[in-house]
Tab-separated table of C-alpha atoms in Angstrom:
chain	number	residue	atom	x	y	z
A	1	UNK	CA	0.000	0.000	0.000
A	2	UNK	CA	1.408	3.404	-1.036
A	3	UNK	CA	1.852	6.148	1.511
A	4	UNK	CA	1.422	9.806	0.566
A	5	UNK	CA	3.266	12.430	2.588
A	6	UNK	CA	1.167	15.331	3.749
A	7	UNK	CA	2.920	18.587	4.561
A	8	UNK	CA	1.455	21.742	6.054
A	9	UNK	CA	2.028	24.935	4.133
A	10	UNK	CA	3.277	27.759	6.321
A	11	UNK	CA	1.031	30.117	4.377
A	12	UNK	CA	-2.198	28.191	4.945
A	13	UNK	CA	-2.803	28.047	8.674
A	14	UNK	CA	-4.312	24.691	9.457
A	15	UNK	CA	-4.963	23.675	5.815
A	16	UNK	CA	-3.172	20.605	4.530
A	17	UNK	CA	-2.310	19.822	0.914
A	18	UNK	CA	-0.789	16.559	-0.273
A	19	UNK	CA	2.788	16.833	-1.505
A	20	UNK	CA	2.992	14.676	-4.608
A	21	UNK	CA	6.107	14.007	-6.643
A	22	UNK	CA	6.182	15.653	-10.056
A	23	UNK	CA	4.752	13.471	-12.830
A	24	UNK	CA	7.282	11.236	-14.574
A	25	UNK	CA	6.693	11.214	-18.318
A	26	UNK	CA	9.157	8.345	-18.701
A	27	UNK	CA	7.612	5.883	-16.213
A	28	UNK	CA	10.673	5.755	-14.008
A	29	UNK	CA	13.101	4.946	-16.838
A	30	UNK	CA	16.759	5.779	-16.261
A	31	UNK	CA	19.784	6.330	-18.515
A	32	UNK	CA	20.720	2.645	-18.297
A	33	UNK	CA	17.415	1.804	-20.034
A	34	UNK	CA	18.651	3.566	-23.181
A	35	UNK	CA	21.014	0.607	-23.749
A	36	UNK	CA	23.756	2.803	-25.157
A	37	UNK	CA	26.718	1.217	-26.905
A	38	UNK	CA	29.861	1.115	-24.766
A	39	UNK	CA	31.737	4.375	-24.953
A	40	UNK	CA	35.232	4.855	-26.067
A	41	UNK	CA	37.395	7.837	-25.358
A	42	UNK	CA	40.532	9.070	-27.042
A	43	UNK	CA	43.806	10.110	-25.499
A	44	UNK	CA	44.600	13.761	-26.179
A	45	UNK	CA	47.668	12.756	-28.197
A	46	UNK	CA	45.777	10.477	-30.649
A	47	UNK	CA	46.067	11.381	-34.343
A	48	UNK	CA	42.892	12.869	-35.821
A	49	UNK	CA	42.959	10.357	-38.692
A	50	UNK	CA	42.544	7.547	-36.157
A	51	UNK	CA	39.860	9.512	-34.291
A	52	UNK	CA	37.757	9.963	-37.425
A	53	UNK	CA	38.215	6.321	-38.410
A	54	UNK	CA	37.130	5.062	-34.986
A	55	UNK	CA	34.159	7.447	-34.846
A	56	UNK	CA	32.792	6.278	-38.172
A	57	UNK	CA	33.336	2.593	-37.323
A	58	UNK	CA	31.126	3.111	-34.266
A	59	UNK	CA	28.805	5.751	-35.747
A	60	UNK	CA	29.630	8.264	-32.987
A	61	UNK	CA	29.241	12.000	-33.469
A	62	UNK	CA	31.091	13.121	-30.318
A	63	UNK	CA	34.085	11.485	-28.653
A	64	UNK	CA	35.349	12.255	-25.132
A	65	UNK	CA	39.049	13.147	-24.860
A	66	UNK	CA	41.119	12.084	-21.839
A	67	UNK	CA	44.533	12.992	-20.484
A	68	UNK	CA	47.155	10.377	-19.538
A	69	UNK	CA	45.593	9.945	-16.098
A	70	UNK	CA	42.194	9.285	-17.763
A	71	UNK	CA	40.831	12.649	-16.631
A	72	UNK	CA	38.127	14.016	-18.930
A	73	UNK	CA	39.466	17.057	-20.794
A	74	UNK	CA	36.879	17.741	-23.482
A	75	UNK	CA	35.427	16.246	-26.617
A	76	UNK	CA	35.818	16.037	-30.362
A	77	UNK	CA	32.892	16.952	-32.616
A	78	UNK	CA	33.507	14.428	-35.390
A	79	UNK	CA	31.583	16.282	-38.126
A	80	UNK	CA	33.481	19.521	-37.465
A	81	UNK	CA	36.812	17.687	-37.395
A	82	UNK	CA	36.057	15.835	-40.634
A	83	UNK	CA	35.051	19.098	-42.353
A	84	UNK	CA	38.353	20.700	-41.318
A	85	UNK	CA	40.270	17.699	-42.597
A	86	UNK	CA	38.457	17.718	-45.953
A	87	UNK	CA	39.000	21.486	-46.296
A	88	UNK	CA	42.742	20.972	-45.777
A	89	UNK	CA	42.666	22.829	-42.451
A	90	UNK	CA	43.751	19.778	-40.477
A	91	UNK	CA	46.617	17.366	-41.028
A	92	UNK	CA	45.784	13.668	-40.470
A	93	UNK	CA	48.761	13.423	-38.085
A	94	UNK	CA	47.601	16.366	-35.926
A	95	UNK	CA	46.668	15.470	-32.365
A	96	UNK	CA	43.018	15.552	-31.236
A	97	UNK	CA	43.856	17.978	-28.428
A	98	UNK	CA	44.425	20.640	-31.087
A	99	UNK	CA	40.787	20.379	-32.248
A	100	UNK	CA	38.936	19.357	-29.110
A	101	UNK	CA	36.443	21.512	-27.278
A	102	UNK	CA	37.647	21.823	-23.698
A	103	UNK	CA	35.266	21.510	-20.783
A	104	UNK	CA	35.042	24.659	-18.693
A	105	UNK	CA	36.510	23.929	-15.280
A	106	UNK	CA	35.663	26.857	-13.042
A	107	UNK	CA	34.140	27.121	-9.597
A	108	UNK	CA	31.143	28.909	-11.126
A	109	UNK	CA	30.453	26.161	-13.663
A	110	UNK	CA	29.000	23.188	-11.812
A	111	UNK	CA	29.075	19.735	-13.373
A	112	UNK	CA	25.895	17.798	-13.877
A	113	UNK	CA	26.754	14.189	-13.210
A	114	UNK	CA	24.912	11.786	-15.513
A	115	UNK	CA	25.138	8.149	-14.394
A	116	UNK	CA	23.304	4.988	-15.477
A	117	UNK	CA	20.831	5.586	-12.633
A	118	UNK	CA	19.985	9.178	-13.635
A	119	UNK	CA	16.233	9.481	-14.353
A	120	UNK	CA	15.380	10.225	-17.984
A	121	UNK	CA	13.492	13.337	-16.907
A	122	UNK	CA	16.789	14.783	-15.599
A	123	UNK	CA	18.634	13.695	-18.743
A	124	UNK	CA	15.989	15.414	-20.888
A	125	UNK	CA	16.465	18.679	-18.969
A	126	UNK	CA	20.233	18.403	-19.469
A	127	UNK	CA	19.896	17.670	-23.206
A	128	UNK	CA	17.581	20.661	-23.625
A	129	UNK	CA	20.658	22.861	-23.006
A	130	UNK	CA	23.546	20.641	-24.192
A	131	UNK	CA	24.486	18.800	-27.387
A	132	UNK	CA	25.151	15.505	-25.615
A	133	UNK	CA	25.796	14.004	-22.204
A	134	UNK	CA	28.721	11.910	-21.051
A	135	UNK	CA	27.561	9.038	-18.858
A	136	UNK	CA	30.031	8.279	-16.068
A	137	UNK	CA	30.166	6.374	-12.828
A	138	UNK	CA	29.199	8.438	-9.778
A	139	UNK	CA	32.862	9.272	-9.014
A	140	UNK	CA	33.477	10.375	-12.637
A	141	UNK	CA	36.385	7.956	-12.980
A	142	UNK	CA	35.070	6.079	-16.042
A	143	UNK	CA	33.305	7.186	-19.211
A	144	UNK	CA	30.526	4.644	-19.696
A	145	UNK	CA	28.650	6.148	-22.621
A	146	UNK	CA	27.701	9.188	-24.620
A	147	UNK	CA	24.042	10.049	-25.171
A	148	UNK	CA	22.725	12.561	-27.694
A	149	UNK	CA	19.283	14.065	-28.140
A	150	UNK	CA	18.813	11.689	-31.077
A	151	UNK	CA	19.506	8.668	-28.844
A	152	UNK	CA	16.989	10.001	-26.346
A	153	UNK	CA	14.302	10.676	-28.968
A	154	UNK	CA	14.734	7.204	-30.537
A	155	UNK	CA	14.197	5.604	-27.142
A	156	UNK	CA	11.144	7.741	-26.399
A	157	UNK	CA	9.532	6.967	-29.760
A	158	UNK	CA	10.238	3.209	-29.459
A	159	UNK	CA	8.716	3.095	-25.992
A	160	UNK	CA	5.767	5.316	-26.871
A	161	UNK	CA	6.346	7.866	-24.114
């Protein structure tokens, strides 16, 4: 039997209103339910030719970039990188760090941690303001996946949410 919490509003002396959780449009689904392919990340010193090759083999549009200690530095936008290469603006032997977008690491820019247990409602809010999300473990030690708005929308349409 479900229990509903009842809280008194400080503005309504003596009147009680039930405090219900917000509706969940995704029926409790979490990021893990998306069944994302395993992620791969590139070291910052990887050649861009290898990065493009690996991205197209796996059909990935964004690839996380790590330093030697496996710390997340930024990401490569594969379409942008490929366009630069085809325009002759990038040498195949150039390192990905030269073309990566760095994550802003300031005290005023908080990280939103997306894990396999993150509710899809939270992921949707994040994707409303970002191109993609990097799925990590809670301690942010491992990149587990990358999810785009397209991945999210495919899941929603398949499940009929």
